[in-house]
PDB file of C-alpha atoms in Angstrom:
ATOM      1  CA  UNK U   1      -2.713  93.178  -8.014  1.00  0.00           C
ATOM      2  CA  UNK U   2      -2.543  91.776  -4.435  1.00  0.00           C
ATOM      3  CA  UNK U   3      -5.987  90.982  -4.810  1.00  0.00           C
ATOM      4  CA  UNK U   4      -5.782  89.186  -7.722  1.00  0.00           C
ATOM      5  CA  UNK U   5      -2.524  87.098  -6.150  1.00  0.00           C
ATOM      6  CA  UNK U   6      -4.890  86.292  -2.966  1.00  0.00           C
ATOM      7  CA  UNK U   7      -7.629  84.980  -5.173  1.00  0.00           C
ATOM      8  CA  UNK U   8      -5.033  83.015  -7.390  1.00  0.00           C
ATOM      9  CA  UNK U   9      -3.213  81.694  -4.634  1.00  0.00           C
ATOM     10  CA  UNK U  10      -6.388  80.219  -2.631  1.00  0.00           C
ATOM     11  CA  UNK U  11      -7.984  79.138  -6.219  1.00  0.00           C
ATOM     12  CA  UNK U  12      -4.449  76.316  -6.874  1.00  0.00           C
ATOM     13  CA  UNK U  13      -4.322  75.544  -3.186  1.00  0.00           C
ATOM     14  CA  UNK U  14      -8.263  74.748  -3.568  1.00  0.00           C
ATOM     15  CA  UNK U  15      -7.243  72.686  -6.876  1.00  0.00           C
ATOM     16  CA  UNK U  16      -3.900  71.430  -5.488  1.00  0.00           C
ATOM     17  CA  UNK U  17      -5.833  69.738  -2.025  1.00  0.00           C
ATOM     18  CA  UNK U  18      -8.688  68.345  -4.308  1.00  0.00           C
ATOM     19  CA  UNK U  19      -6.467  66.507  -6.364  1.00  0.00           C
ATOM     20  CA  UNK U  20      -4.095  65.484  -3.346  1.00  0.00           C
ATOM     21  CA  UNK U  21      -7.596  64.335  -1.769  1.00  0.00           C
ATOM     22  CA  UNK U  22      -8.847  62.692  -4.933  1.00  0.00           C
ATOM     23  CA  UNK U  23      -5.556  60.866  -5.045  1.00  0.00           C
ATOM     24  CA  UNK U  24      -5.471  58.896  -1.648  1.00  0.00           C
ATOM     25  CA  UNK U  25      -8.798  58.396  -2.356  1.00  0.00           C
ATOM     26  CA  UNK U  26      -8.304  56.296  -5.603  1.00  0.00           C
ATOM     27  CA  UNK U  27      -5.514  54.549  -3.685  1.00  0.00           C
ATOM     28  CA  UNK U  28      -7.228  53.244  -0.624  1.00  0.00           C
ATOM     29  CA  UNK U  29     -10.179  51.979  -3.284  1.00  0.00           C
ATOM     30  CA  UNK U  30      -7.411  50.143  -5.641  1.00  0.00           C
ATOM     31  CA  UNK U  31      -5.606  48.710  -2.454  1.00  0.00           C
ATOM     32  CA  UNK U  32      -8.769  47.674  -1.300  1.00  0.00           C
ATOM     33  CA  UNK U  33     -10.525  46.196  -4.325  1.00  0.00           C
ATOM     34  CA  UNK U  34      -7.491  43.796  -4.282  1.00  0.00           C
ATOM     35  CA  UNK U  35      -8.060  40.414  -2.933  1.00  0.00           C
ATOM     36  CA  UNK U  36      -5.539  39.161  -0.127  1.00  0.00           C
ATOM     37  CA  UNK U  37      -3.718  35.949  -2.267  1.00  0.00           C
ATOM     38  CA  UNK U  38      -1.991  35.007   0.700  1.00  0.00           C
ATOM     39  CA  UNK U  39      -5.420  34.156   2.701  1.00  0.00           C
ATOM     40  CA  UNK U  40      -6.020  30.941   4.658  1.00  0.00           C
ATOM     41  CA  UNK U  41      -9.750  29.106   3.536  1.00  0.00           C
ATOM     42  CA  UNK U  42     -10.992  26.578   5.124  1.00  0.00           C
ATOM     43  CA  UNK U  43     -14.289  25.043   3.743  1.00  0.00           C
ATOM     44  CA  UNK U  44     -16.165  21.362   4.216  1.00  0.00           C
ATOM     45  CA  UNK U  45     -16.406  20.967   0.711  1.00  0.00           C
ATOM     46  CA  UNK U  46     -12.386  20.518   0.997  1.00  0.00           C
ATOM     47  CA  UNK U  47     -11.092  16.760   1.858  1.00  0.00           C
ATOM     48  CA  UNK U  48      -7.732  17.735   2.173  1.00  0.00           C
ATOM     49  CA  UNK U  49      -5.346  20.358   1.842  1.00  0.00           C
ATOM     50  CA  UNK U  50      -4.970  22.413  -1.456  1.00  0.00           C
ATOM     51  CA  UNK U  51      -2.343  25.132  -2.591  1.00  0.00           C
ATOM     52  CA  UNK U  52      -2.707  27.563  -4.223  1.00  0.00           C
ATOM     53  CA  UNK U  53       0.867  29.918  -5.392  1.00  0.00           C
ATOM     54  CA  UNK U  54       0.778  32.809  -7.810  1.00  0.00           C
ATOM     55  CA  UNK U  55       3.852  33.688  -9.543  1.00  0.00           C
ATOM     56  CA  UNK U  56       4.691  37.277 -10.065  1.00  0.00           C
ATOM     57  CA  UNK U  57       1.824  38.234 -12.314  1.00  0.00           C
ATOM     58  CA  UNK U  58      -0.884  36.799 -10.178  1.00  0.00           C
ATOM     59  CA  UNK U  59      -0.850  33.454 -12.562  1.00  0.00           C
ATOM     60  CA  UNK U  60      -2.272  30.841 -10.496  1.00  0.00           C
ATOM     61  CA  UNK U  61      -0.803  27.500 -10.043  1.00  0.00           C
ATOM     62  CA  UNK U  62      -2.674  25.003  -7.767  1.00  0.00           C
ATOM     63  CA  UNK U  63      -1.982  21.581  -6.458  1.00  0.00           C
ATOM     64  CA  UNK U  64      -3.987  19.058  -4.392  1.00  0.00           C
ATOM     65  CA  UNK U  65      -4.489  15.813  -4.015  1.00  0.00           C
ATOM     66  CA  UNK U  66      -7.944  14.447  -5.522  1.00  0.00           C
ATOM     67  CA  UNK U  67      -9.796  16.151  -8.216  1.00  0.00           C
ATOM     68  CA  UNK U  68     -12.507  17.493  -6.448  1.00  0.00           C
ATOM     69  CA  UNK U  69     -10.573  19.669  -4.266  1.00  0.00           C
ATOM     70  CA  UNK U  70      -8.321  21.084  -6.981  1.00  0.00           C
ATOM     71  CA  UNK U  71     -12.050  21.832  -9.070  1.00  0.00           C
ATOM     72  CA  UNK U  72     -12.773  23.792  -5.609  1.00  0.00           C
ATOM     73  CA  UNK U  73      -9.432  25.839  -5.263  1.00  0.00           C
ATOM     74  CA  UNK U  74     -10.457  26.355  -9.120  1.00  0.00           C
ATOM     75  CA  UNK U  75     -13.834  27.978  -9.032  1.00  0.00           C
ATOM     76  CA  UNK U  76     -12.601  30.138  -5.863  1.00  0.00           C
ATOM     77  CA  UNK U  77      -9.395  31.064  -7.639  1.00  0.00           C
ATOM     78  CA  UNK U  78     -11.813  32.223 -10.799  1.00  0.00           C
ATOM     79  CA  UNK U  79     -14.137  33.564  -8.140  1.00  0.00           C
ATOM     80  CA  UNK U  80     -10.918  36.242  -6.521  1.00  0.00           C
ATOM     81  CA  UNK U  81     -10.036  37.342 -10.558  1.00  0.00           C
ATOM     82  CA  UNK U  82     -13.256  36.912 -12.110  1.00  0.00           C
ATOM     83  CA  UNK U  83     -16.723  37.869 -10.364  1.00  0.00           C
ATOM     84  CA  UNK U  84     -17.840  40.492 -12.298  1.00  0.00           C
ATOM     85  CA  UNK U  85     -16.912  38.607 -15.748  1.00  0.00           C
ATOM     86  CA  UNK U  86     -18.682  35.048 -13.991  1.00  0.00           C
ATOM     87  CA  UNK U  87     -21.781  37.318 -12.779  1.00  0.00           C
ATOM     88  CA  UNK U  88     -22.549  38.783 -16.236  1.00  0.00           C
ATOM     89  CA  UNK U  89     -21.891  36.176 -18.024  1.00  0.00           C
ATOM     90  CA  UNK U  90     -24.510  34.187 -15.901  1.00  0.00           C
ATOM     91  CA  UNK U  91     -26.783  37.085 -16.667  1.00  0.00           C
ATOM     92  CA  UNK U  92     -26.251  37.040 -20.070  1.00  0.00           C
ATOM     93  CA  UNK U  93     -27.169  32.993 -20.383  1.00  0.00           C
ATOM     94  CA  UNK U  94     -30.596  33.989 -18.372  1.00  0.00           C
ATOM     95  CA  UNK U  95     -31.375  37.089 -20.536  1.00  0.00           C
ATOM     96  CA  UNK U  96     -30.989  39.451 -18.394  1.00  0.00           C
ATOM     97  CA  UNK U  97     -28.642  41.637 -19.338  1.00  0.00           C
ATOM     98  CA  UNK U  98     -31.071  44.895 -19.222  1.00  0.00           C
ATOM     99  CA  UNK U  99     -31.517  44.825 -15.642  1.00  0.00           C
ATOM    100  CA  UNK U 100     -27.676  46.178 -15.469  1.00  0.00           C
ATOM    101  CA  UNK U 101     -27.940  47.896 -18.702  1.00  0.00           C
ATOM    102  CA  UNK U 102     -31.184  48.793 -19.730  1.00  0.00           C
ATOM    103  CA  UNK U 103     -32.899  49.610 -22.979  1.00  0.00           C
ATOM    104  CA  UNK U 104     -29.343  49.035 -25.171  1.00  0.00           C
ATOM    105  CA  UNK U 105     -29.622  44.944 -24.415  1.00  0.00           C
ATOM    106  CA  UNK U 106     -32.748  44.355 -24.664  1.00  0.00           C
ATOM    107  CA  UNK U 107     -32.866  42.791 -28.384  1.00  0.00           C
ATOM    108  CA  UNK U 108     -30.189  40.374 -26.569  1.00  0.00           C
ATOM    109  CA  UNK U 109     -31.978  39.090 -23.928  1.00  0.00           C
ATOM    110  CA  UNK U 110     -34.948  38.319 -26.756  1.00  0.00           C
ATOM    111  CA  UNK U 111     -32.714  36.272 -28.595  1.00  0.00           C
ATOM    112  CA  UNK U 112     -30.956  34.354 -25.283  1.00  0.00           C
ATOM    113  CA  UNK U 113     -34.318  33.889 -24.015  1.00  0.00           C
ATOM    114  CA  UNK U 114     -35.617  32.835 -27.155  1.00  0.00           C
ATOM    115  CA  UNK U 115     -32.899  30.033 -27.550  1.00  0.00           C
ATOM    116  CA  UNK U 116     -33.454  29.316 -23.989  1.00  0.00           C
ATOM    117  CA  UNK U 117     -30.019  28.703 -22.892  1.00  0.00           C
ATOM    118  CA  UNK U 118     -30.275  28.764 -19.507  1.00  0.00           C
ATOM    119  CA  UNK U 119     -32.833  26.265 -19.041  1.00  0.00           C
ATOM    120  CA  UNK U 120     -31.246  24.208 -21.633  1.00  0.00           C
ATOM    121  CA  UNK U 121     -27.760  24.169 -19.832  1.00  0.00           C
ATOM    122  CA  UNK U 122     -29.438  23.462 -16.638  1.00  0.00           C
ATOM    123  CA  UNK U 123     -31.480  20.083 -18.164  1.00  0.00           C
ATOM    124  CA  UNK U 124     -27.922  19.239 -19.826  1.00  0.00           C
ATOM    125  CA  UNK U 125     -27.101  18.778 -15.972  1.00  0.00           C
ATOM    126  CA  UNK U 126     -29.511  15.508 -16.289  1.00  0.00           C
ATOM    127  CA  UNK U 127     -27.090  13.576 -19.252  1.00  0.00           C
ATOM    128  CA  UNK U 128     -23.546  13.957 -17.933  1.00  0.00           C
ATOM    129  CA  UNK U 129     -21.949  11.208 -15.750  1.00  0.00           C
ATOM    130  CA  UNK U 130     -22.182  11.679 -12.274  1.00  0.00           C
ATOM    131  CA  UNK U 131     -18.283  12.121 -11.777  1.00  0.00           C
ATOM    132  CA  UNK U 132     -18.281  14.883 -13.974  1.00  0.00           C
ATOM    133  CA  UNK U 133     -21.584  16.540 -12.304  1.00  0.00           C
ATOM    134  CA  UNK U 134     -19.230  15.846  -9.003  1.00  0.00           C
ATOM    135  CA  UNK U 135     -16.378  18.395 -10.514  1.00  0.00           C
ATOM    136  CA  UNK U 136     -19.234  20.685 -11.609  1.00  0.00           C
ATOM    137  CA  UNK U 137     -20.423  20.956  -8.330  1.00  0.00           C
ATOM    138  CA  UNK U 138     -16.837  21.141  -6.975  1.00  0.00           C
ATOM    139  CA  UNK U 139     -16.081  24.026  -8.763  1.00  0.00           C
ATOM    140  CA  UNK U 140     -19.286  26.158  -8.021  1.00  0.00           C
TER     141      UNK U 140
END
């Protein structure tokens, strides 16, 4: 019977420091993967200064003075919550959603590619006002 206890005892201690390990693990990642809000940029793109406050639930709210700059603090703001979502999206325009997921997309990049939307947003570039192009380029 002791024998058994011995064995039971180190088998849940095993158990009980891989999940205590596994744990602080998963909370230095999440308190990591978090970007710092309260950070100071500084860029050349910027002509003057821009603020940027989240309320409690992250919800942006920015404010500066010309349009340009506020298109800026926009794209970076999207850039903090959204990479992943901006990244495959862009992917997904281009048709090249296999090289992240392989065989399962491949009927989608066909059609994108097909359509040619990627090429076709970039030649819209071309036929919009030059202010607007100026926010475009602000924000990306």
């Amino acid at each position: 019977m002791s024998k058994f206890f011995k064995v039971a005892v180190i088998f849940f201690s095993g158990i009980f420091f891989c999940t205590i390990t596994l744990l602080l693990i998963t909370v230095f990642l999440a308190s990591r993967s978090l970007p710092d809000y309260n950070r100071v940029v500084e860029s050349s793109l910027i002509s003057d200064e821009i603020k940027v406050h989240r309320d409690n639930y992250a919800v942006p709210t920015i404010k500066g003075k010309t349009n340009q700059d506020v298109f800026f603090a926009l794209g970076y703001v999207h850039a903090q919550d959204r990479l992943w979502q901006m990244l495959l999206l862009r992917r997904t325009a281009q048709g090249k959603l296999s090289e992240y997921f392989g065989k399962a997309t491949i009927n989608s990049d066909i059609l994108i590619r097909t359509l040619d939307i990627y090429n076709k947003a970039h030649e819209s570039t071309f036929h919009i006002s030059p202010e607007v192009l100026e926010l475009i380029n602000s924000y990306s």
